[in-house]
Coordinates of C-alpha atoms and ligand atoms in Angstrom, one line a residue:
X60 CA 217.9 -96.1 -99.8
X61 CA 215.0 -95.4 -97.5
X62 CA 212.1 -94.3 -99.7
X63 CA 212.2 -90.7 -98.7
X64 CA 215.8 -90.5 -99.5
X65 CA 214.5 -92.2 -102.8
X66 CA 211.6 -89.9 -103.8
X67 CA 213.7 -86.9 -103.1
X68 CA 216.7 -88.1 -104.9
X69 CA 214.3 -88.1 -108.1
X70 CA 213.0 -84.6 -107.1
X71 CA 216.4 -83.1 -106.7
X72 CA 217.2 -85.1 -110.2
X73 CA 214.3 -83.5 -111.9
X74 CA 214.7 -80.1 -110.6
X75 CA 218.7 -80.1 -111.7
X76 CA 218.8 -82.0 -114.9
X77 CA 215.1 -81.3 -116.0
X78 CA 215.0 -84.9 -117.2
X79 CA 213.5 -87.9 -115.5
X80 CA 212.8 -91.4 -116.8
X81 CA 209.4 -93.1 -117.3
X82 CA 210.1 -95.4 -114.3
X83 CA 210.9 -92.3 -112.0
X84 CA 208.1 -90.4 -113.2
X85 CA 205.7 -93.1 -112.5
X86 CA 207.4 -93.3 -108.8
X87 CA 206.6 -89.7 -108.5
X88 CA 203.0 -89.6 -110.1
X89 CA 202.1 -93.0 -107.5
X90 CA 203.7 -91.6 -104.6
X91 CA 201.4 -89.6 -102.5
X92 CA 203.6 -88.7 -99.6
X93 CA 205.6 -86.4 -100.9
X94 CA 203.6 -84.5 -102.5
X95 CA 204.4 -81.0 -101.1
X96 CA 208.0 -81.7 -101.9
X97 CA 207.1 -82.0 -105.8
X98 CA 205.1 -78.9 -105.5
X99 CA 207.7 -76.8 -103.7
X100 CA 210.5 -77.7 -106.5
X101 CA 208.2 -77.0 -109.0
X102 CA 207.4 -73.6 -107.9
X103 CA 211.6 -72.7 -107.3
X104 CA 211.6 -74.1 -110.6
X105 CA 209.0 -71.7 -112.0
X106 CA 210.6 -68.8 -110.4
X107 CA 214.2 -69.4 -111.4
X108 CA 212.9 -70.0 -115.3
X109 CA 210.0 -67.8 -116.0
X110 CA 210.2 -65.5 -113.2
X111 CA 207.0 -64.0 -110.6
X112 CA 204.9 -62.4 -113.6
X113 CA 202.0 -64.1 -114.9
X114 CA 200.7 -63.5 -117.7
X115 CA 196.8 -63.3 -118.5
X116 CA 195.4 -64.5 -122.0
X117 CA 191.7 -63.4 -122.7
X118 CA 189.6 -66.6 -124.1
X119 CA 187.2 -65.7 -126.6
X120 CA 185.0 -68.8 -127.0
X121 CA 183.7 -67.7 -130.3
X122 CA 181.3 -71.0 -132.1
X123 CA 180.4 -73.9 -129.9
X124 CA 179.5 -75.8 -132.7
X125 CA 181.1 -79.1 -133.5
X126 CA 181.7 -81.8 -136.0
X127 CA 183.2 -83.8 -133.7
X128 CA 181.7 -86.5 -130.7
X129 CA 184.7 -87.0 -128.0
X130 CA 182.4 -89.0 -125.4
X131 CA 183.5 -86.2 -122.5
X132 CA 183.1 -83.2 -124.2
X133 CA 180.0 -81.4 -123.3
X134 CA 179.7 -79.6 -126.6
X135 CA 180.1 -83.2 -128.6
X136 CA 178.3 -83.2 -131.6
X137 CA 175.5 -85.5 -130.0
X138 CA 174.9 -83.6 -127.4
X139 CA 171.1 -81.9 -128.0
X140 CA 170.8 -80.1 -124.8
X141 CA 173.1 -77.7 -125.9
X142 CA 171.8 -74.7 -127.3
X143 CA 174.6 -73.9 -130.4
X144 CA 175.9 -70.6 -130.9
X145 CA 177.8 -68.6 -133.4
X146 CA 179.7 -65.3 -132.9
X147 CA 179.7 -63.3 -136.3
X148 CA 182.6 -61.3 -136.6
X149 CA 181.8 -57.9 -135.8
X150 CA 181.4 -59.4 -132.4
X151 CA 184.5 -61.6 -132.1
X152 CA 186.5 -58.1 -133.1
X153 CA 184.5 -56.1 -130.9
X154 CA 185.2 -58.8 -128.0
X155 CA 189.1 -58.5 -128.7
X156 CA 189.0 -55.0 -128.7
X157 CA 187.8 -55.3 -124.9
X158 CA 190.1 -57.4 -124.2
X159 CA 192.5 -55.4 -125.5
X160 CA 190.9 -52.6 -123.0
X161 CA 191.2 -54.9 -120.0
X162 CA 194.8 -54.9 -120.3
X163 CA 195.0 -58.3 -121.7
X164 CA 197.8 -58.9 -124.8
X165 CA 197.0 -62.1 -126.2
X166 CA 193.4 -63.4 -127.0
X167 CA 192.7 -67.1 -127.8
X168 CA 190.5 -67.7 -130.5
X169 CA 188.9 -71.2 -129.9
X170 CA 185.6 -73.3 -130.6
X171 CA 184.2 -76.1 -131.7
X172 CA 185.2 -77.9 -134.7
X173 CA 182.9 -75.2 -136.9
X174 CA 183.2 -75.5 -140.5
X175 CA 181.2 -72.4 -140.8
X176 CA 184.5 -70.5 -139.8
X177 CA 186.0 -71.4 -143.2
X178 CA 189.9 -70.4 -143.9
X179 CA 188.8 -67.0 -145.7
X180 CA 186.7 -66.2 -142.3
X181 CA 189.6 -67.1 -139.5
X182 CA 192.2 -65.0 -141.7
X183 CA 190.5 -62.3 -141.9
X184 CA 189.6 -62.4 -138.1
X185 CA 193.1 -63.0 -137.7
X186 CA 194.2 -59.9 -139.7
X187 CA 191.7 -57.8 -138.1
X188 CA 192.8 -58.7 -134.5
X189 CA 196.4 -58.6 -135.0
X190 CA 195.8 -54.5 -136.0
X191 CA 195.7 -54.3 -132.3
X192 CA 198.7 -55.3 -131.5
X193 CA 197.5 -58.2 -129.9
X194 CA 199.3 -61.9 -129.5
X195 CA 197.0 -64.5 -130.9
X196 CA 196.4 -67.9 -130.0
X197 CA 194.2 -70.0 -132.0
X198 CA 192.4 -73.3 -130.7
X199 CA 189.8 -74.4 -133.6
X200 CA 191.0 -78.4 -133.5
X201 CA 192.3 -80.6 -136.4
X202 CA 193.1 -78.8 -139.6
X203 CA 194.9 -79.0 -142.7
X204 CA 199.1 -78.3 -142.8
X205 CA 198.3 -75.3 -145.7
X206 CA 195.3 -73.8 -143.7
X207 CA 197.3 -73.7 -140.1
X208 CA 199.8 -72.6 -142.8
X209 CA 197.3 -69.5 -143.8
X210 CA 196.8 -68.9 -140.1
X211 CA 200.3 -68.6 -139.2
X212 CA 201.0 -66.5 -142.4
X213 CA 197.8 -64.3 -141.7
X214 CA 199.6 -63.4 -138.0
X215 CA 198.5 -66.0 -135.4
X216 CA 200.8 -66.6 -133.4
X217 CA 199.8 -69.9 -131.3
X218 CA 198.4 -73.2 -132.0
X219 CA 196.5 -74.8 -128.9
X220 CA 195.7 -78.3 -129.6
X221 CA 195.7 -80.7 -126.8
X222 CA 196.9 -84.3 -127.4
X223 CA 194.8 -85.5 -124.9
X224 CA 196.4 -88.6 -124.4
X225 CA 199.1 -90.2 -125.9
X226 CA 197.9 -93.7 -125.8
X227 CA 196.7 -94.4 -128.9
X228 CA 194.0 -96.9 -128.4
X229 CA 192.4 -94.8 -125.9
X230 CA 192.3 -91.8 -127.9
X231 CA 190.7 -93.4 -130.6
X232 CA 188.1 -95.5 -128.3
X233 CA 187.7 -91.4 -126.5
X234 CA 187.6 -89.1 -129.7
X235 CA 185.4 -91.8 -132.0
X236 CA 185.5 -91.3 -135.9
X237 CA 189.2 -89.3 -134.7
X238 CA 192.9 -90.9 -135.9
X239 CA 195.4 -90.0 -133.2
X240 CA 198.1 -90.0 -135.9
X241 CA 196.1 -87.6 -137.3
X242 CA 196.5 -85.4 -134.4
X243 CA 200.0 -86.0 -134.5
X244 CA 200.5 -84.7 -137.8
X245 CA 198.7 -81.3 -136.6
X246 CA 201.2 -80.7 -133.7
X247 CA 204.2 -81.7 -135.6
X248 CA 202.9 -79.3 -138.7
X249 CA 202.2 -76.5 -136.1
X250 CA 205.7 -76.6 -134.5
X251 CA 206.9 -76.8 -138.2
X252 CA 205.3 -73.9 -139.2
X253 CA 206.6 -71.9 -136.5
X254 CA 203.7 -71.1 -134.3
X255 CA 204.6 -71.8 -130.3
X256 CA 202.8 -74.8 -129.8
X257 CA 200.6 -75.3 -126.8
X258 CA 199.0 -79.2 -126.1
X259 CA 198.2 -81.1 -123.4
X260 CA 196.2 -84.0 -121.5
X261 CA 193.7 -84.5 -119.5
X262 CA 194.0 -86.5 -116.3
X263 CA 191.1 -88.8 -115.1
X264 CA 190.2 -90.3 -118.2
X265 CA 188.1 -93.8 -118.0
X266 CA 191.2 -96.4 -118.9
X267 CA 193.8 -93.8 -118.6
X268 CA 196.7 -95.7 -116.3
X269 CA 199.7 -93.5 -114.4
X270 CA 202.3 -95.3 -116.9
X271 CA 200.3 -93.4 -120.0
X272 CA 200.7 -89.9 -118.2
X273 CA 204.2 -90.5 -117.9
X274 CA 204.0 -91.0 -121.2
X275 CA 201.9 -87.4 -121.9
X276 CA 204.9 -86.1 -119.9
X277 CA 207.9 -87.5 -121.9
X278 CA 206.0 -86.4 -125.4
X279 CA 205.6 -83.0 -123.8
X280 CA 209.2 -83.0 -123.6
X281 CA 209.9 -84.4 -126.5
X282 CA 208.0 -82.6 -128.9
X283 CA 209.4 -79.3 -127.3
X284 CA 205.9 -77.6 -126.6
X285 CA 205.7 -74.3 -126.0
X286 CA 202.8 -74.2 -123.5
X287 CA 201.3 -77.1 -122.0
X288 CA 197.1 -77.4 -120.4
X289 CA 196.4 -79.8 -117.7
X290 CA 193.0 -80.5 -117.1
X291 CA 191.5 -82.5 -115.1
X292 CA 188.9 -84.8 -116.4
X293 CA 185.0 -83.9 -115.3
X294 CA 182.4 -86.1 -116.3
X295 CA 179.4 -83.7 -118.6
X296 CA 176.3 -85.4 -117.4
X297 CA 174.7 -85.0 -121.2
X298 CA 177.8 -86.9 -122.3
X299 CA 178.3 -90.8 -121.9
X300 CA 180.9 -90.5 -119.7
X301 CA 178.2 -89.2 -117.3
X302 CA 178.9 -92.1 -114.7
X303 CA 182.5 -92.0 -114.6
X304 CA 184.5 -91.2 -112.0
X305 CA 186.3 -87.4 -112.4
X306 CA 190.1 -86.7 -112.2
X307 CA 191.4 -85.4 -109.2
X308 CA 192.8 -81.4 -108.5
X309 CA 195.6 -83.1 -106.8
X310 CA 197.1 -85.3 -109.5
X311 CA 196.1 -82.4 -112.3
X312 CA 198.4 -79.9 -110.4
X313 CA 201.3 -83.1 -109.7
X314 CA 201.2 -83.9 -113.4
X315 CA 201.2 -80.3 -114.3
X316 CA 204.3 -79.5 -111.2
X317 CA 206.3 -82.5 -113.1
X318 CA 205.6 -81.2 -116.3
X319 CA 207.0 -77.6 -115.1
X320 CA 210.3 -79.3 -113.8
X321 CA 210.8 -81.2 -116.8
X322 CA 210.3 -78.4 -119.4
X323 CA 211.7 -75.6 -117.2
X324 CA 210.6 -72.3 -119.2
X325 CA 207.6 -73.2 -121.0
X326 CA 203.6 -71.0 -120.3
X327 CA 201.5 -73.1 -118.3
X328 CA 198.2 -72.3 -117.3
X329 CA 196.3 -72.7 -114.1
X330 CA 193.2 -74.5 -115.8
X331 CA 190.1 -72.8 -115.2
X332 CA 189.0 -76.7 -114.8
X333 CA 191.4 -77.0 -111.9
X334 CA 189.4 -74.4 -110.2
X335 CA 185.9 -76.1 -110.9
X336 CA 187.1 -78.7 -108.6
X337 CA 189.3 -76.7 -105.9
X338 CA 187.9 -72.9 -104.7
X339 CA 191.7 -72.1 -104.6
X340 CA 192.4 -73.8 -107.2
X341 CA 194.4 -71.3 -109.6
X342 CA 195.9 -70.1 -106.8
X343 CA 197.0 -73.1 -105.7
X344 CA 198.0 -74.2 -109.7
X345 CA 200.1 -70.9 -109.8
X346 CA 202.3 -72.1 -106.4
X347 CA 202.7 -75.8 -107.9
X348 CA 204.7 -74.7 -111.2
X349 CA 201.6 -72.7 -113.3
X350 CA 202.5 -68.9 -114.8
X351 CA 199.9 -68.2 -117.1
X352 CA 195.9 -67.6 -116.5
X353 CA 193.5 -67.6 -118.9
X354 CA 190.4 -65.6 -118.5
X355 CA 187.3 -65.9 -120.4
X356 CA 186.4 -62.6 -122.0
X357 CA 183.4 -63.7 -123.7
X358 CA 180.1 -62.0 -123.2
X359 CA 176.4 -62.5 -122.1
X360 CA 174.7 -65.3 -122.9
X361 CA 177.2 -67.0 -124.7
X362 CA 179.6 -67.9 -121.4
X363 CA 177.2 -70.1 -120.5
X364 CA 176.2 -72.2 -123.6
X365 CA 180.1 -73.1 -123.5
X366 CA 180.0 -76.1 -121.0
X367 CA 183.2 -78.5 -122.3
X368 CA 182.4 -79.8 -118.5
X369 CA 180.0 -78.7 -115.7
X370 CA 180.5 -76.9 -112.7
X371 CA 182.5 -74.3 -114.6
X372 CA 183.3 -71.1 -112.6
X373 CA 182.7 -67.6 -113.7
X374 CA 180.2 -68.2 -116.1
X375 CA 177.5 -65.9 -114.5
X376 CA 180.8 -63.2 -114.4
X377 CA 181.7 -60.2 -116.7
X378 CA 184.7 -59.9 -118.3
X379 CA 185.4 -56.6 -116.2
X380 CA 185.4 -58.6 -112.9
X381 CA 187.0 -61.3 -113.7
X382 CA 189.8 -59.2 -115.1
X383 CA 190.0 -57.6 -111.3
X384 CA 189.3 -60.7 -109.4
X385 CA 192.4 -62.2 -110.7
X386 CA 194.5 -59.6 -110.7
X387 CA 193.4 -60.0 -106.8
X388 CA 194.2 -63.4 -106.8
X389 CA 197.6 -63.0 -108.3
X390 CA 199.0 -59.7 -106.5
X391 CA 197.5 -61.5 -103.3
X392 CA 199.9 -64.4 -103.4
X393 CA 202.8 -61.7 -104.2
X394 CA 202.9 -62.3 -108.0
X395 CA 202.9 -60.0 -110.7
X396 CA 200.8 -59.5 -113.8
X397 CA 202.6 -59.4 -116.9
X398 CA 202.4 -56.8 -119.3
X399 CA 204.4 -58.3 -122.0
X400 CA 203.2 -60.6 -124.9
X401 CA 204.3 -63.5 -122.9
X402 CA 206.1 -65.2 -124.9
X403 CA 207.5 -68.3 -124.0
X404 CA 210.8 -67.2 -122.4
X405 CA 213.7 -69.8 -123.7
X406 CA 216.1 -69.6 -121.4
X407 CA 217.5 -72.8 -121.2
Ligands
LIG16 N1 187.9 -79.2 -130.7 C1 189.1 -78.4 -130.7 C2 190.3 -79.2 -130.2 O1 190.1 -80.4 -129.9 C3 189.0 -77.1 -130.1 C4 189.0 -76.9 -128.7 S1 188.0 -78.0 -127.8 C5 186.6 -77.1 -127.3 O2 191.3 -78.7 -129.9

């Protein structure tokens, strides 16, 4: 076969069966010429499964306080030139409650690791939020099977909890003081326990190798997530990663357009890291297999002290425009925005 034939016999494969192998998806993650023809299957494939709505999820980035040191986080416990912050809950309510008034019907909850927000403090957050009616998707990092147990029994609804990277070695040398088994554990408990499940990788790593995403891809797949993030990695220049070389927009959005044919009817977001690098970059992410967008609905101050990486868009933003500008963004490219839950739609 010539390779053209080649590359779009495994495109036409993936977008059928949903399945590919590690070989093909490494054929597909190397080859750059054929690009457009991964991200046009992947969009069919998003529309046939999940439909034209997207659906928005407000981000309340509520502590960024952290135990832990991942070398390319910018909110790593090392990291003194952050100045730390704390929501108390009156303010976390009150910042659901305007999300709720933005239209928006799920928040995410997520931080630091912050033992300050104990399990009495996230359940009754939890409680309180859910009185509005609200979908709730919680993202406070590696916990204990009985307390995402007391979350889940308390109302939340989703767990987001990216692997990172399945490769072992380099999650370990990435995330020091951090097992990976560990992490394991927490996204097989969290499936477990009934919550939809919502991981993830990021692409660029130092010593991250095309055979490893491949490998990010298949677990995605295998583990059944319900929602997956793809984010590229962008080096912080307070972290030690400083002088490494960044991930690419262009292999996020192809791992994140294989990812959508392989696991046909799952949420994925357009990263808000994808658009850091790219202008159009959400945009682009929602017309290369992405249906969900996640906009931050934290206030004042606070949305810029929350710097995982730098560059970050919308920082200097409300809430209120963000909520229009991508509505813009969405009804501009003819897309719809949701007004359901957003759920993940199992239809396969
Ligand atoms: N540290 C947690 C995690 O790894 C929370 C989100 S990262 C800012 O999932």
């Amino acid at each position: 076969m010539t390779e053209r034939t080649n590359i779009q016999a495994l495109i036409d494969k993936a977008e059928t069966t949903h399945t590919l192998t590690k070989d093909e998806l490494v054929t597909l993650l190397q080859d750059r010429q054929y690009e457009a023809e991964v991200f046009a299957a992947a969009d069919r494939v998003r529309q046939k499964y999940v439909g034209d709505e997207v659906h928005l999820r407000g981000l309340i980035e509520f502590s960024n306080r952290c135990k832990q040191n991942c070398l390319y986080c910018g909110l790593r416990r090392d990291n003194s030139k952050v100045s730390r912050y704390r929501l108390d809950m009156d303010t976390i309510i009150d910042f659901a409650v305007k999300a709720k008034s933005y239209g928006y019907r799920t928040v995410v909850l997520q931080s630091g690791e912050d033992e300050w927000f104990d399990v009495a403090k996230m359940v009754e957050i939890i409680k309180k939020i859910k009185e509005l009616d609200l979908a709730i998707t919680i993202s406070v990092g590696e916990k204990s099977r009985e307390v995402y147990q007391a979350y889940r029994d308390a109302g939340a609804d989703r767990y987001l909890l990216r692997i990172e990277t399945t490769d072992k070695e380099l999650y370990e040398k990435l995330d020091p003081g951090m097992s990976w088994d560990n992490r394991m554990r927490c996204l097989y408990d969290l499936k477990e326990l009934g919550f939809e499940l919502g991981t993830g990788c990021l692409v660029g790593i130092p010593g991250q190798t095309i055979e490893s995403l491949a490998d990010d891809i298949l677990f995605f797949k295998e583990i059944d997530a319900d929602m997956i993030g793809v984010g590229p990695f962008i080096p912080n220049p307070d972290t030690p990663l400083a002088d490494e070389a960044g991930g690419t927009f262009e292999l996020s959005t192809k791992v994140m357009a294989l990812i959508r044919l392989l696991l046909p009817d799952i949420n994925i977001p357009a990263t808000t890291a994808m658009e850091s690098l790219n202008p159009e970059g959400r945009v682009l992410a929602l017309q290369r297999g992405a249906n969900v967008v996640m906009p931050n609905v934290t206030e004042g101050e606070y949305r810029q002290l929350y710097l995982l990486y730098p560059g970050k868009i919308c920082v200097n933003d409300t809430p209120a425009h963000c909520r229009s500008c991508i509505t813009g963004k969405i009804t501009g490219i003819g897309r719809k925005v949701s007004e359901t839950h957003g759920y993940r739609a199992k239809r396969v």
